[in-house]
């Protein structure tokens, strides 16, 4: 069905997968949650509840239109406030604050969804509130719609989890492999897609063997193939994984559907199947809590909207105070300085570092070209770094800054310790603002 293809660039950072054998467990329940309405790519939802309303786990609290994903309550209790505020990311959004009653009661109106057509299936997925759970947070239902004139020829499921430290996807494959395989089959059949590839790095042989066994047991060998892919960061990048499994290259500025692929994270697939089996929307996130400061690191099931502060308390606190807190992995995650910020759908790890927080000072670029060799998309990171630092709009566009997926391979390989990805992010913001300014219609 599928043939492995060699991918360009990439690096081999230390794995630090110490939490791989720690089964997922519930975290101590929070006293309150603060759930933002913009936990997805697209238009923020509008709150549909008001202060003093009683809600249950799974109650709809935010809805929208266009490109969006509905938002649901992650605890049962009373809505204390609905306010618009600036989040730690710098973005303004409505936030629904719910005081938990400690009962954790599911909404009595939840029903197991049914469908008979492709459109009805996609509507069900939309109602689930599920987004890309690998970190992208793109609404899953929207991704399932092929534009007019295009069609999906393969589902490519991302079980790579190539970021150091993070093991939440691995635990999902080991603990809920049946949901992964059943979900993959359901999605393929509902969308009339003829084949499915599940890509897993070869440093996870247990997961590969486990899913392969389930595929055979469920009689799905002609539909689903589980592939062992050489370990190399960022093998889990969407475009990189498509090339590795199909040999196809997504064009610059293009989408996976342009080469006939629907790409989904392995936990996203499992959550879709869980929704169709139970009717329960996305209200929890499996997260790896790790680092050299945490007393009880592991993989935890965390309610959306729970603060980092309460997560720290829920896992027993610290052995020593962290110097750096990262939402996500060390390669692509973002440092936070506000432990009151809430967990959102895009978060799959929180890392707390003390010793490993200290980074070497930057020195001038020596034009060694290691960043170019490491880039999986064939870009010139050193040139983008320079263009961003001098706000060179033309150079940023010429060297295709918007094609960068910010994987951090360039930073890892740089002997001068240049903060290349940080520069590139600033360069993207600059290019967007300049493009908007230059294309804005002149006032009469």
PDB file of N, CA and C in Angstrom, residues 42-84:
ATOM      1  N   UNK A  42      -8.904  30.017  13.803  1.00  0.00           N
ATOM      2  CA  UNK A  42     -10.155  30.487  13.228  1.00  0.00           C
ATOM      3  C   UNK A  42     -10.805  31.530  14.119  1.00  0.00           C
ATOM      4  N   UNK A  43     -12.071  31.806  13.858  1.00  0.00           N
ATOM      5  CA  UNK A  43     -12.795  32.826  14.591  1.00  0.00           C
ATOM      6  C   UNK A  43     -13.094  32.359  16.014  1.00  0.00           C
ATOM      7  N   UNK A  44     -12.871  33.218  17.025  1.00  0.00           N
ATOM      8  CA  UNK A  44     -13.203  32.836  18.403  1.00  0.00           C
ATOM      9  C   UNK A  44     -14.695  32.563  18.542  1.00  0.00           C
ATOM     10  N   UNK A  45     -15.037  31.675  19.463  1.00  0.00           N
ATOM     11  CA  UNK A  45     -16.444  31.418  19.738  1.00  0.00           C
ATOM     12  C   UNK A  45     -17.031  32.559  20.576  1.00  0.00           C
ATOM     13  N   UNK A  46     -18.342  32.648  20.570  1.00  0.00           N
ATOM     14  CA  UNK A  46     -19.043  33.591  21.431  1.00  0.00           C
ATOM     15  C   UNK A  46     -19.667  32.813  22.585  1.00  0.00           C
ATOM     16  N   UNK A  47     -19.538  33.312  23.805  1.00  0.00           N
ATOM     17  CA  UNK A  47     -20.124  32.605  24.950  1.00  0.00           C
ATOM     18  C   UNK A  47     -21.639  32.470  24.797  1.00  0.00           C
ATOM     19  N   UNK A  48     -22.167  31.306  25.170  1.00  0.00           N
ATOM     20  CA  UNK A  48     -23.616  31.078  25.124  1.00  0.00           C
ATOM     21  C   UNK A  48     -24.154  30.789  26.527  1.00  0.00           C
ATOM     22  N   UNK A  49     -23.344  31.117  27.541  1.00  0.00           N
ATOM     23  CA  UNK A  49     -23.782  31.001  28.934  1.00  0.00           C
ATOM     24  C   UNK A  49     -23.577  32.353  29.616  1.00  0.00           C
ATOM     25  N   UNK A  50     -24.182  32.493  30.787  1.00  0.00           N
ATOM     26  CA  UNK A  50     -24.093  33.752  31.536  1.00  0.00           C
ATOM     27  C   UNK A  50     -23.794  33.430  33.000  1.00  0.00           C
ATOM     28  N   UNK A  51     -23.295  34.408  33.741  1.00  0.00           N
ATOM     29  CA  UNK A  51     -23.040  34.178  35.166  1.00  0.00           C
ATOM     30  C   UNK A  51     -24.272  33.611  35.880  1.00  0.00           C
ATOM     31  N   UNK A  52     -24.014  32.698  36.816  1.00  0.00           N
ATOM     32  CA  UNK A  52     -25.009  31.978  37.623  1.00  0.00           C
ATOM     33  C   UNK A  52     -25.645  30.799  36.890  1.00  0.00           C
ATOM     34  N   UNK A  53     -25.351  30.614  35.614  1.00  0.00           N
ATOM     35  CA  UNK A  53     -25.848  29.419  34.915  1.00  0.00           C
ATOM     36  C   UNK A  53     -25.183  28.176  35.493  1.00  0.00           C
ATOM     37  N   UNK A  54     -25.958  27.094  35.609  1.00  0.00           N
ATOM     38  CA  UNK A  54     -25.365  25.808  36.013  1.00  0.00           C
ATOM     39  C   UNK A  54     -24.988  25.030  34.758  1.00  0.00           C
ATOM     40  N   UNK A  55     -23.803  24.472  34.770  1.00  0.00           N
ATOM     41  CA  UNK A  55     -23.333  23.686  33.619  1.00  0.00           C
ATOM     42  C   UNK A  55     -22.857  22.318  34.097  1.00  0.00           C
ATOM     43  N   UNK A  56     -22.820  21.396  33.149  1.00  0.00           N
ATOM     44  CA  UNK A  56     -22.311  20.054  33.404  1.00  0.00           C
ATOM     45  C   UNK A  56     -21.070  19.823  32.541  1.00  0.00           C
ATOM     46  N   UNK A  57     -20.395  18.726  32.788  1.00  0.00           N
ATOM     47  CA  UNK A  57     -19.281  18.350  31.922  1.00  0.00           C
ATOM     48  C   UNK A  57     -19.843  18.066  30.536  1.00  0.00           C
ATOM     49  N   UNK A  58     -19.382  18.804  29.540  1.00  0.00           N
ATOM     50  CA  UNK A  58     -19.866  18.617  28.179  1.00  0.00           C
ATOM     51  C   UNK A  58     -20.920  19.606  27.745  1.00  0.00           C
ATOM     52  N   UNK A  59     -21.363  20.485  28.646  1.00  0.00           N
ATOM     53  CA  UNK A  59     -22.339  21.509  28.264  1.00  0.00           C
ATOM     54  C   UNK A  59     -21.697  22.511  27.299  1.00  0.00           C
ATOM     55  N   UNK A  60     -22.412  22.854  26.247  1.00  0.00           N
ATOM     56  CA  UNK A  60     -21.916  23.842  25.293  1.00  0.00           C
ATOM     57  C   UNK A  60     -21.860  25.212  25.967  1.00  0.00           C
ATOM     58  N   UNK A  61     -20.662  25.837  25.956  1.00  0.00           N
ATOM     59  CA  UNK A  61     -20.533  27.175  26.549  1.00  0.00           C
ATOM     60  C   UNK A  61     -20.058  28.219  25.538  1.00  0.00           C
ATOM     61  N   UNK A  62     -19.616  27.765  24.350  1.00  0.00           N
ATOM     62  CA  UNK A  62     -19.173  28.695  23.318  1.00  0.00           C
ATOM     63  C   UNK A  62     -19.471  28.147  21.940  1.00  0.00           C
ATOM     64  N   UNK A  63     -20.054  28.960  21.089  1.00  0.00           N
ATOM     65  CA  UNK A  63     -20.394  28.518  19.734  1.00  0.00           C
ATOM     66  C   UNK A  63     -19.995  29.609  18.745  1.00  0.00           C
ATOM     67  N   UNK A  64     -20.003  29.268  17.458  1.00  0.00           N
ATOM     68  CA  UNK A  64     -19.584  30.249  16.462  1.00  0.00           C
ATOM     69  C   UNK A  64     -20.074  29.891  15.084  1.00  0.00           C
ATOM     70  N   UNK A  65     -19.392  30.428  14.090  1.00  0.00           N
ATOM     71  CA  UNK A  65     -19.712  30.139  12.697  1.00  0.00           C
ATOM     72  C   UNK A  65     -18.453  30.307  11.861  1.00  0.00           C
ATOM     73  N   UNK A  66     -18.465  29.748  10.667  1.00  0.00           N
ATOM     74  CA  UNK A  66     -17.275  29.796   9.822  1.00  0.00           C
ATOM     75  C   UNK A  66     -16.256  28.774  10.284  1.00  0.00           C
ATOM     76  N   UNK A  67     -14.992  29.187  10.314  1.00  0.00           N
ATOM     77  CA  UNK A  67     -13.907  28.324  10.778  1.00  0.00           C
ATOM     78  C   UNK A  67     -13.815  28.440  12.298  1.00  0.00           C
ATOM     79  N   UNK A  68     -14.303  27.431  13.002  1.00  0.00           N
ATOM     80  CA  UNK A  68     -14.332  27.481  14.464  1.00  0.00           C
ATOM     81  C   UNK A  68     -14.516  26.064  15.002  1.00  0.00           C
ATOM     82  N   UNK A  69     -14.403  25.912  16.321  1.00  0.00           N
ATOM     83  CA  UNK A  69     -14.707  24.656  17.002  1.00  0.00           C
ATOM     84  C   UNK A  69     -15.463  24.999  18.272  1.00  0.00           C
ATOM     85  N   UNK A  70     -16.622  24.398  18.510  1.00  0.00           N
ATOM     86  CA  UNK A  70     -17.396  24.700  19.717  1.00  0.00           C
ATOM     87  C   UNK A  70     -16.585  24.425  20.988  1.00  0.00           C
ATOM     88  N   UNK A  71     -16.951  25.102  22.060  1.00  0.00           N
ATOM     89  CA  UNK A  71     -16.267  24.955  23.346  1.00  0.00           C
ATOM     90  C   UNK A  71     -17.265  24.441  24.377  1.00  0.00           C
ATOM     91  N   UNK A  72     -16.816  23.485  25.202  1.00  0.00           N
ATOM     92  CA  UNK A  72     -17.693  22.850  26.185  1.00  0.00           C
ATOM     93  C   UNK A  72     -17.098  22.951  27.583  1.00  0.00           C
ATOM     94  N   UNK A  73     -17.960  22.877  28.590  1.00  0.00           N
ATOM     95  CA  UNK A  73     -17.514  22.932  29.974  1.00  0.00           C
ATOM     96  C   UNK A  73     -16.750  21.658  30.327  1.00  0.00           C
ATOM     97  N   UNK A  74     -15.665  21.817  31.080  1.00  0.00           N
ATOM     98  CA  UNK A  74     -14.853  20.663  31.463  1.00  0.00           C
ATOM     99  C   UNK A  74     -15.110  20.210  32.891  1.00  0.00           C
ATOM    100  N   UNK A  75     -15.914  20.977  33.634  1.00  0.00           N
ATOM    101  CA  UNK A  75     -16.336  20.589  34.978  1.00  0.00           C
ATOM    102  C   UNK A  75     -17.820  20.902  35.117  1.00  0.00           C
ATOM    103  N   UNK A  76     -18.455  20.295  36.103  1.00  0.00           N
ATOM    104  CA  UNK A  76     -19.823  20.684  36.427  1.00  0.00           C
ATOM    105  C   UNK A  76     -19.772  21.719  37.541  1.00  0.00           C
ATOM    106  N   UNK A  77     -20.699  22.655  37.507  1.00  0.00           N
ATOM    107  CA  UNK A  77     -20.683  23.712  38.511  1.00  0.00           C
ATOM    108  C   UNK A  77     -21.408  24.945  38.027  1.00  0.00           C
ATOM    109  N   UNK A  78     -21.015  26.102  38.556  1.00  0.00           N
ATOM    110  CA  UNK A  78     -21.703  27.365  38.283  1.00  0.00           C
ATOM    111  C   UNK A  78     -20.791  28.336  37.542  1.00  0.00           C
ATOM    112  N   UNK A  79     -21.335  28.951  36.503  1.00  0.00           N
ATOM    113  CA  UNK A  79     -20.586  29.981  35.783  1.00  0.00           C
ATOM    114  C   UNK A  79     -20.461  31.199  36.690  1.00  0.00           C
ATOM    115  N   UNK A  80     -19.215  31.576  36.988  1.00  0.00           N
ATOM    116  CA  UNK A  80     -18.974  32.732  37.862  1.00  0.00           C
ATOM    117  C   UNK A  80     -18.808  34.030  37.086  1.00  0.00           C
ATOM    118  N   UNK A  81     -18.219  33.929  35.900  1.00  0.00           N
ATOM    119  CA  UNK A  81     -17.972  35.153  35.133  1.00  0.00           C
ATOM    120  C   UNK A  81     -17.801  34.824  33.663  1.00  0.00           C
ATOM    121  N   UNK A  82     -18.179  35.782  32.830  1.00  0.00           N
ATOM    122  CA  UNK A  82     -17.903  35.737  31.392  1.00  0.00           C
ATOM    123  C   UNK A  82     -17.297  37.087  31.054  1.00  0.00           C
ATOM    124  N   UNK A  83     -15.988  37.093  30.855  1.00  0.00           N
ATOM    125  CA  UNK A  83     -15.291  38.373  30.675  1.00  0.00           C
ATOM    126  C   UNK A  83     -14.352  38.309  29.472  1.00  0.00           C
ATOM    127  N   UNK A  84     -14.122  39.463  28.887  1.00  0.00           N
ATOM    128  CA  UNK A  84     -13.144  39.571  27.817  1.00  0.00           C
ATOM    129  C   UNK A  84     -11.844  40.072  28.428  1.00  0.00           C
TER     130      UNK A  84
END
